[in-house]
Amino acid sequence: MNTHWFSRVLASRWLVVAAAGLLGLQLGAGGALAQSESSLSAEQKKKLKKELQQTYKEGAQAGNKENYEVAATRFEESVQLAQKLGLSDLVSKIENNLAESLRGAGSAALKQENYEDALSHFNALGEYTDTDPTAQYNQGLALINMEDSTEAGLQSLRRAIEIGNEVGNTRVAGLATERIQDEFLARASKALQGDNPSQARIDEALGALDQMTEYVDPNANAMFYRGTALYESGQYQQAVQAARQGLDLHQGSRTDAAKFHFVIAESQIELGDKASACQTFENAAYGDYEARANHYLENECDDV
């Protein structure tokens, strides 16, 4: 066979990945050919090679234009043609380009909030890689935004964390962790909205925070909501403990830390420790909690 038949394909960033392998293949080496290829006539081989050249070129052109769905379709056709020709080494190289196309198509669909299409692309991508935490992460994002797919999305995000830690991609593992935390924090926050939440809503918030721990460790905000829920249910000592754990985890500004101090101070008031509460309110008098903390300081702490 002619070992340079593919060299005329358009040079592009997509072709850089596979070009060296494509041009370096010893197409005439019998060991590299599948059994089906040996049954093809010379004319059939010539036709298939021409089709492969064209589909790969079209895939590369589409990829360069960020038309990833078209690129994926063309590269899929290229894979099938390479398989018919028995070019197993070439198949794996084209599949690398196919995977990049599917990743690009899925990311574009996510950005457009077209979650079903995004999921389809990332599911297909999973057939070509099982060590890419980004694929699992994006699959999880798609699922978690689809109706009745939240649990499946959380499972995908947890898998992204596992793979990310295994391959050393701590960035994606961290993003997946934050997204899982955000899911349960949103549930807890919604349950605790408004003044004097019912015990049923308090239990709902605590249940969401407990469920979070089945997937990831709680963060500072999780401990804030836990402290708030415990305060609302009259478990003041436990509320203080939770809020203090949140402070230990907290890495933000003094303004952001005010909410933890406020929960602690209100709980200390209810526990009868007015002196400690008034000192704690001083640390709570920032940002969104400034007015409420100052109200306590002016009305409850003037004689301390």
CSV table of C-alpha atoms in Angstrom, one decimal:
chain,number,residue,atom,x,y,z
A,1,MET,CA,0.0,0.0,0.0
A,2,ASN,CA,1.0,3.6,-0.4
A,3,THR,CA,2.2,4.8,3.0
A,4,HIS,CA,1.7,8.5,2.2
A,5,TRP,CA,-1.9,8.5,1.0
A,6,PHE,CA,-3.0,10.5,4.0
A,7,SER,CA,-0.4,13.2,3.8
A,8,ARG,CA,-2.5,15.4,1.6
A,9,VAL,CA,-5.1,16.0,4.3
A,10,LEU,CA,-5.5,19.6,5.4
A,11,ALA,CA,-2.9,20.6,8.0
A,12,SER,CA,-4.7,21.9,11.2
A,13,ARG,CA,-4.5,21.8,14.9
A,14,TRP,CA,-6.8,18.8,14.9
A,15,LEU,CA,-4.6,16.9,12.6
A,16,VAL,CA,-1.5,17.6,14.6
A,17,VAL,CA,-2.7,15.0,17.2
A,18,ALA,CA,-2.9,12.2,14.6
A,19,ALA,CA,-0.8,13.2,11.7
A,20,ALA,CA,2.5,11.8,12.9
A,21,GLY,CA,0.8,8.4,13.5
A,22,LEU,CA,-1.2,8.5,10.3
A,23,LEU,CA,1.9,9.2,8.1
A,24,GLY,CA,4.1,6.9,10.1
A,25,LEU,CA,1.9,3.8,9.9
A,26,GLN,CA,3.3,1.0,7.8
A,27,LEU,CA,0.1,0.3,6.0
A,28,GLY,CA,1.6,-2.6,4.1
A,29,ALA,CA,2.6,-4.5,7.2
A,30,GLY,CA,0.3,-7.5,7.4
A,31,GLY,CA,0.5,-7.6,11.2
A,32,ALA,CA,-1.3,-4.2,11.5
A,33,LEU,CA,-4.2,-5.3,9.4
A,34,ALA,CA,-7.5,-6.8,10.6
A,35,GLN,CA,-8.7,-10.0,8.9
A,36,SER,CA,-11.5,-8.1,7.1
A,37,GLU,CA,-9.1,-5.8,5.3
A,38,SER,CA,-7.3,-8.8,3.6
A,39,SER,CA,-10.6,-9.7,1.9
A,40,LEU,CA,-10.9,-6.2,0.2
A,41,SER,CA,-10.1,-5.8,-3.4
A,42,ALA,CA,-7.5,-3.2,-4.4
A,43,GLU,CA,-10.4,-1.0,-5.8
A,44,GLN,CA,-12.3,-1.3,-2.6
A,45,LYS,CA,-9.3,-0.3,-0.5
A,46,LYS,CA,-8.6,2.7,-2.7
A,47,LYS,CA,-12.3,3.8,-2.4
A,48,LEU,CA,-12.3,3.4,1.4
A,49,LYS,CA,-9.0,5.2,1.8
A,50,LYS,CA,-10.3,8.2,-0.2
A,51,GLU,CA,-13.4,8.3,1.9
A,52,LEU,CA,-11.3,8.1,5.1
A,53,GLN,CA,-9.2,11.0,3.8
A,54,GLN,CA,-12.3,13.1,3.1
A,55,THR,CA,-14.2,12.4,6.3
A,56,TYR,CA,-11.1,13.1,8.4
A,57,LYS,CA,-10.4,16.3,6.6
A,58,GLU,CA,-14.0,17.4,7.1
A,59,GLY,CA,-13.8,16.5,10.8
A,60,ALA,CA,-10.6,18.6,11.2
A,61,GLN,CA,-12.1,21.6,9.4
A,62,ALA,CA,-15.3,21.4,11.5
A,63,GLY,CA,-13.2,21.1,14.7
A,64,ASN,CA,-11.2,24.2,13.8
A,65,LYS,CA,-14.4,26.1,13.4
A,66,GLU,CA,-15.6,24.8,16.7
A,67,ASN,CA,-18.5,23.0,15.0
A,68,TYR,CA,-17.9,20.1,17.3
A,69,GLU,CA,-21.0,18.1,16.5
A,70,VAL,CA,-20.1,17.9,12.9
A,71,ALA,CA,-16.5,17.1,13.8
A,72,ALA,CA,-17.6,14.2,16.0
A,73,THR,CA,-19.9,12.8,13.3
A,74,ARG,CA,-17.1,12.9,10.7
A,75,PHE,CA,-14.5,11.4,13.0
A,76,GLU,CA,-16.9,8.6,13.9
A,77,GLU,CA,-17.2,7.9,10.2
A,78,SER,CA,-13.4,8.0,9.9
A,79,VAL,CA,-13.1,5.4,12.7
A,80,GLN,CA,-15.5,3.1,11.0
A,81,LEU,CA,-13.6,3.4,7.7
A,82,ALA,CA,-10.3,2.8,9.4
A,83,GLN,CA,-11.8,-0.3,11.0
A,84,LYS,CA,-12.9,-1.6,7.7
A,85,LEU,CA,-9.4,-1.1,6.4
A,86,GLY,CA,-8.0,-3.0,9.4
A,87,LEU,CA,-5.9,0.0,10.6
A,88,SER,CA,-6.2,-0.6,14.3
A,89,ASP,CA,-3.3,1.8,15.2
A,90,LEU,CA,-5.0,4.5,13.1
A,91,VAL,CA,-8.4,3.9,14.8
A,92,SER,CA,-7.0,4.8,18.2
A,93,LYS,CA,-5.4,8.0,16.9
A,94,ILE,CA,-8.7,9.1,15.2
A,95,GLU,CA,-10.6,8.3,18.4
A,96,ASN,CA,-8.4,10.9,20.2
A,97,ASN,CA,-9.8,13.5,17.9
A,98,LEU,CA,-13.3,12.1,18.2
A,99,ALA,CA,-13.0,12.4,22.0
A,100,GLU,CA,-12.0,16.0,21.8
A,101,SER,CA,-14.9,16.7,19.5
A,102,LEU,CA,-17.4,15.1,21.9
A,103,ARG,CA,-15.9,17.0,24.8
A,104,GLY,CA,-16.2,20.3,22.8
A,105,ALA,CA,-19.8,19.5,21.8
A,106,GLY,CA,-20.8,18.6,25.3
A,107,SER,CA,-19.2,21.8,26.8
A,108,ALA,CA,-21.0,23.9,24.2
A,109,ALA,CA,-24.3,22.3,25.0
A,110,LEU,CA,-23.8,22.8,28.7
A,111,LYS,CA,-23.0,26.5,28.1
A,112,GLN,CA,-26.3,26.8,26.2
A,113,GLU,CA,-28.1,24.9,29.0
A,114,ASN,CA,-29.0,22.2,26.6
A,115,TYR,CA,-28.5,19.5,29.2
A,116,GLU,CA,-29.9,16.5,27.3
A,117,ASP,CA,-27.6,17.1,24.4
A,118,ALA,CA,-24.7,17.7,26.7
A,119,LEU,CA,-25.4,14.4,28.5
A,120,SER,CA,-25.6,12.6,25.2
A,121,HIS,CA,-22.1,13.9,24.2
A,122,PHE,CA,-20.5,13.2,27.5
A,123,ASN,CA,-22.0,9.7,27.6
A,124,ALA,CA,-20.5,9.0,24.2
A,125,LEU,CA,-17.2,10.4,25.4
A,126,GLY,CA,-17.2,7.9,28.2
A,127,GLU,CA,-16.8,5.2,25.6
A,128,TYR,CA,-13.3,6.5,24.8
A,129,THR,CA,-12.0,7.5,28.2
A,130,ASP,CA,-12.4,6.2,31.7
A,131,THR,CA,-9.7,8.3,33.3
A,132,ASP,CA,-10.9,11.8,32.5
A,133,PRO,CA,-12.5,13.4,35.6
A,134,THR,CA,-13.7,16.3,33.5
A,135,ALA,CA,-16.0,14.1,31.5
A,136,GLN,CA,-17.6,12.7,34.7
A,137,TYR,CA,-17.8,16.2,36.1
A,138,ASN,CA,-19.6,17.7,33.1
A,139,GLN,CA,-21.8,14.7,32.9
A,140,GLY,CA,-22.7,15.3,36.5
A,141,LEU,CA,-23.5,19.0,35.8
A,142,ALA,CA,-25.8,18.0,33.0
A,143,LEU,CA,-27.7,15.4,35.0
A,144,ILE,CA,-28.0,17.5,38.1
A,145,ASN,CA,-29.8,20.2,36.0
A,146,MET,CA,-32.2,17.7,34.5
A,147,GLU,CA,-35.5,16.8,36.1
A,148,ASP,CA,-35.4,13.6,38.2
A,149,SER,CA,-31.7,13.1,37.5
A,150,THR,CA,-30.2,14.8,40.6
A,151,GLU,CA,-29.1,11.5,42.3
A,152,ALA,CA,-27.4,10.3,39.1
A,153,GLY,CA,-25.7,13.7,38.8
A,154,LEU,CA,-24.4,13.5,42.3
A,155,GLN,CA,-23.0,10.0,41.6
A,156,SER,CA,-21.2,11.3,38.5
A,157,LEU,CA,-19.8,14.2,40.5
A,158,ARG,CA,-18.6,11.8,43.2
A,159,ARG,CA,-17.0,9.6,40.5
A,160,ALA,CA,-15.3,12.8,39.1
A,161,ILE,CA,-13.8,13.3,42.6
A,162,GLU,CA,-12.5,9.7,42.8
A,163,ILE,CA,-10.9,9.8,39.3
A,164,GLY,CA,-9.5,13.3,39.8
A,165,ASN,CA,-7.8,12.2,43.0
A,166,GLU,CA,-6.5,9.0,41.3
A,167,VAL,CA,-5.0,10.9,38.4
A,168,GLY,CA,-3.8,13.9,40.3
A,169,ASN,CA,-6.4,16.4,38.9
A,170,THR,CA,-7.2,18.1,42.1
A,171,ARG,CA,-8.8,21.1,40.3
A,172,VAL,CA,-11.6,19.0,38.9
A,173,ALA,CA,-12.0,17.0,42.1
A,174,GLY,CA,-12.3,20.3,44.0
A,175,LEU,CA,-14.9,21.7,41.5
A,176,ALA,CA,-17.0,18.5,41.8
A,177,THR,CA,-16.8,18.7,45.6
A,178,GLU,CA,-18.0,22.3,45.6
A,179,ARG,CA,-20.9,21.5,43.3
A,180,ILE,CA,-22.0,18.6,45.5
A,181,GLN,CA,-21.8,20.9,48.5
A,182,ASP,CA,-23.7,23.7,46.7
A,183,GLU,CA,-26.6,21.2,46.0
A,184,PHE,CA,-27.1,20.4,49.6
A,185,LEU,CA,-26.5,23.9,50.9
A,186,ALA,CA,-29.2,25.2,48.5
A,187,ARG,CA,-31.6,22.6,50.0
A,188,ALA,CA,-30.8,23.6,53.6
A,189,SER,CA,-31.0,27.3,52.8
A,190,LYS,CA,-34.4,26.9,51.2
A,191,ALA,CA,-35.7,25.0,54.1
A,192,LEU,CA,-34.6,27.6,56.6
A,193,GLN,CA,-35.9,30.6,54.7
A,194,GLY,CA,-38.1,33.1,56.6
A,195,ASP,CA,-38.6,33.7,60.3
A,196,ASN,CA,-39.4,30.9,62.8
A,197,PRO,CA,-39.2,27.9,60.4
A,198,SER,CA,-41.2,24.9,61.5
A,199,GLN,CA,-39.6,21.8,63.0
A,200,ALA,CA,-40.4,20.0,59.7
A,201,ARG,CA,-38.4,22.5,57.7
A,202,ILE,CA,-35.6,22.4,60.3
A,203,ASP,CA,-35.5,18.6,60.0
A,204,GLU,CA,-35.4,19.0,56.2
A,205,ALA,CA,-32.4,21.3,56.4
A,206,LEU,CA,-30.5,19.0,58.8
A,207,GLY,CA,-31.4,16.0,56.6
A,208,ALA,CA,-29.9,17.7,53.6
A,209,LEU,CA,-26.7,18.5,55.5
A,210,ASP,CA,-26.5,14.9,56.8
A,211,GLN,CA,-26.9,13.6,53.2
A,212,MET,CA,-24.1,15.8,52.1
A,213,THR,CA,-21.7,13.9,54.3
A,214,GLU,CA,-22.5,10.7,52.3
A,215,TYR,CA,-20.7,12.3,49.3
A,216,VAL,CA,-18.2,14.9,50.6
A,217,ASP,CA,-17.0,16.5,53.8
A,218,PRO,CA,-19.0,19.5,55.0
A,219,ASN,CA,-17.6,23.0,54.4
A,220,ALA,CA,-17.8,26.1,56.5
A,221,ASN,CA,-21.2,27.1,55.1
A,222,ALA,CA,-22.6,23.7,55.9
A,223,MET,CA,-21.7,24.2,59.5
A,224,PHE,CA,-23.3,27.6,59.5
A,225,TYR,CA,-26.6,26.2,58.2
A,226,ARG,CA,-26.3,23.4,60.7
A,227,GLY,CA,-25.7,25.8,63.5
A,228,THR,CA,-28.7,27.9,62.4
A,229,ALA,CA,-31.0,24.9,62.2
A,230,LEU,CA,-29.9,23.7,65.6
A,231,TYR,CA,-30.5,27.2,67.1
A,232,GLU,CA,-34.0,27.3,65.5
A,233,SER,CA,-34.8,24.0,67.1
A,234,GLY,CA,-33.6,25.1,70.5
A,235,GLN,CA,-30.5,23.0,70.6
A,236,TYR,CA,-28.3,25.9,71.6
A,237,GLN,CA,-25.2,24.2,72.8
A,238,GLN,CA,-25.0,22.1,69.7
A,239,ALA,CA,-25.6,25.2,67.6
A,240,VAL,CA,-22.5,26.9,69.3
A,241,GLN,CA,-20.4,23.8,68.5
A,242,ALA,CA,-21.5,23.7,64.9
A,243,ALA,CA,-20.9,27.4,64.3
A,244,ARG,CA,-17.4,27.1,65.9
A,245,GLN,CA,-16.6,24.3,63.6
A,246,GLY,CA,-17.7,26.5,60.8
A,247,LEU,CA,-15.3,29.2,62.0
A,248,ASP,CA,-12.5,26.7,62.1
A,249,LEU,CA,-13.2,25.8,58.4
A,250,HIS,CA,-13.8,29.4,57.4
A,251,GLN,CA,-11.2,31.1,55.2
A,252,GLY,CA,-12.9,34.3,54.2
A,253,SER,CA,-13.0,37.8,55.5
A,254,ARG,CA,-14.1,39.1,58.9
A,255,THR,CA,-17.4,40.2,57.3
A,256,ASP,CA,-18.0,36.7,56.0
A,257,ALA,CA,-17.2,35.3,59.5
A,258,ALA,CA,-19.8,37.5,61.1
A,259,LYS,CA,-22.6,35.0,60.5
A,260,PHE,CA,-20.9,32.3,62.6
A,261,HIS,CA,-20.3,34.7,65.5
A,262,PHE,CA,-24.0,35.8,65.3
A,263,VAL,CA,-25.3,32.2,65.6
A,264,ILE,CA,-22.9,31.6,68.5
A,265,ALA,CA,-23.9,34.9,70.3
A,266,GLU,CA,-27.6,34.3,69.9
A,267,SER,CA,-27.2,30.8,71.3
A,268,GLN,CA,-25.1,32.1,74.2
A,269,ILE,CA,-28.0,34.5,75.0
A,270,GLU,CA,-30.4,31.6,75.1
A,271,LEU,CA,-28.0,29.6,77.3
A,272,GLY,CA,-27.9,32.5,79.8
A,273,ASP,CA,-24.3,33.4,79.1
A,274,LYS,CA,-24.9,37.1,78.5
A,275,ALA,CA,-21.4,38.3,79.1
A,276,SER,CA,-19.9,35.9,76.5
A,277,ALA,CA,-22.7,36.7,74.1
A,278,CYS,CA,-22.0,40.4,74.2
A,279,GLN,CA,-18.3,39.8,73.5
A,280,THR,CA,-19.3,37.6,70.6
A,281,PHE,CA,-21.7,40.1,69.2
A,282,GLU,CA,-18.8,42.5,68.8
A,283,ASN,CA,-17.4,40.1,66.2
A,284,ALA,CA,-20.7,39.7,64.5
A,285,ALA,CA,-21.2,43.4,63.9
A,286,TYR,CA,-20.1,43.4,60.3
A,287,GLY,CA,-21.7,43.3,56.9
A,288,ASP,CA,-25.2,41.8,56.8
A,289,TYR,CA,-25.2,41.1,60.5
A,290,GLU,CA,-24.0,44.6,61.6
A,291,ALA,CA,-27.5,46.0,62.3
A,292,ARG,CA,-28.8,42.9,64.2
A,293,ALA,CA,-25.6,42.6,66.2
A,294,ASN,CA,-25.7,46.2,67.2
A,295,HIS,CA,-29.3,45.9,68.2
A,296,TYR,CA,-28.2,43.3,70.8
A,297,LEU,CA,-25.2,45.4,71.8
A,298,GLU,CA,-27.4,48.4,72.4
A,299,ASN,CA,-30.3,46.8,74.1
A,300,GLU,CA,-28.9,43.7,75.8
A,301,CYS,CA,-25.3,44.6,76.6
A,302,ASP,CA,-25.5,48.1,78.0
A,303,ASP,CA,-25.3,46.7,81.6
A,304,VAL,CA,-22.5,44.2,81.0
